[in-house]
Amino acid sequence: QLNMKSELDQTIEPFFLKNFCKISQTKSFLNLTKEILMKHLNNDDLFVDDEMQVFISILNWAKFDYRSRKEHMKDLLKLVRYD
């Protein structure tokens, strides 16, 4: 079962990275764990028109459950490529 999950992750990840902007606007995105979100945001293959999309997606993710997620903001905002 673990191998099957790994294969599924490998199949889904390219789709997620390519369609990040649309996916980041879904309720499923808001339910991602910090670890999964960081994994995708840290991927060099993440496709965005500009980093403002990444920044806004982080804010929306945090606002969804601000009480428990505010402590993760510092780590997540480090993944925005400001230059």
Coordinates of C-alpha atoms in Angstrom, one line a residue:
Q1 CA 0.0 0.0 0.0
L2 CA 2.9 2.4 0.7
N3 CA 4.3 1.7 -2.7
M4 CA 1.0 2.5 -4.3
K5 CA 0.8 5.8 -2.4
S6 CA 4.3 6.7 -3.7
E7 CA 3.3 5.9 -7.2
L8 CA 0.2 8.0 -6.9
D9 CA 2.2 10.9 -5.5
Q10 CA 4.5 10.7 -8.4
T11 CA 1.6 10.8 -10.8
I12 CA -0.2 13.7 -9.1
E13 CA 2.7 15.9 -8.3
P14 CA 3.5 17.0 -11.9
F15 CA -0.2 17.8 -12.4
F16 CA -0.3 19.8 -9.1
L17 CA 2.9 21.8 -10.0
K18 CA 1.6 22.6 -13.5
N19 CA -1.8 23.6 -12.3
F20 CA -0.9 25.3 -9.1
C21 CA -2.8 28.5 -9.6
K22 CA -6.1 26.8 -10.2
I23 CA -5.6 24.2 -7.5
S24 CA -4.6 26.9 -4.9
Q25 CA -8.1 28.3 -5.3
T26 CA -9.8 25.1 -4.2
K27 CA -11.0 23.9 -0.8
S28 CA -8.7 20.8 -1.1
F29 CA -5.7 23.1 -1.3
L30 CA -6.8 24.8 1.9
N31 CA -6.8 21.4 3.6
L32 CA -3.2 20.5 2.7
T33 CA -0.8 19.9 5.5
K34 CA 2.0 22.3 6.0
E35 CA 4.5 19.6 5.0
I36 CA 2.8 18.9 1.7
L37 CA 2.4 22.6 1.0
M38 CA 6.0 23.2 1.7
K39 CA 7.1 20.3 -0.5
H40 CA 5.2 21.7 -3.5
L41 CA 6.2 25.3 -2.9
N42 CA 9.8 24.3 -2.7
N43 CA 9.8 22.5 -6.0
D44 CA 11.6 24.2 -8.8
D45 CA 9.0 22.8 -11.2
L46 CA 6.2 24.8 -9.6
F47 CA 4.5 26.7 -12.5
V48 CA 3.4 30.2 -11.6
D49 CA 3.2 33.4 -13.6
D50 CA 4.8 35.3 -10.7
E51 CA 5.6 34.8 -7.1
M52 CA 2.7 36.9 -6.0
Q53 CA 0.5 33.9 -6.7
V54 CA 2.6 31.8 -4.3
F55 CA 2.4 34.6 -1.7
I56 CA -1.4 34.9 -2.0
S57 CA -1.9 31.1 -1.8
I58 CA 0.1 31.0 1.4
L59 CA -2.0 33.8 2.9
N60 CA -5.2 32.1 1.9
W61 CA -4.0 28.7 3.3
A62 CA -3.1 30.3 6.6
K63 CA -6.3 32.3 6.9
F64 CA -8.4 29.1 6.5
D65 CA -7.3 28.0 9.9
Y66 CA -5.3 31.0 11.2
R67 CA -5.2 29.9 14.9
S68 CA -3.3 26.7 14.2
R69 CA -1.4 27.9 11.1
K70 CA 0.0 31.3 12.0
E71 CA 3.0 29.7 13.5
H72 CA 3.9 28.2 10.1
M73 CA 3.9 31.5 8.2
K74 CA 7.6 32.3 8.7
D75 CA 8.6 28.9 7.2
L76 CA 6.2 29.2 4.3
L77 CA 7.0 32.8 3.4
K78 CA 10.7 31.8 3.1
L79 CA 9.6 29.8 0.1
V80 CA 8.4 32.8 -1.9
R81 CA 11.1 33.8 -4.4
Y82 CA 11.1 37.5 -4.1
D83 CA 13.8 38.2 -6.7

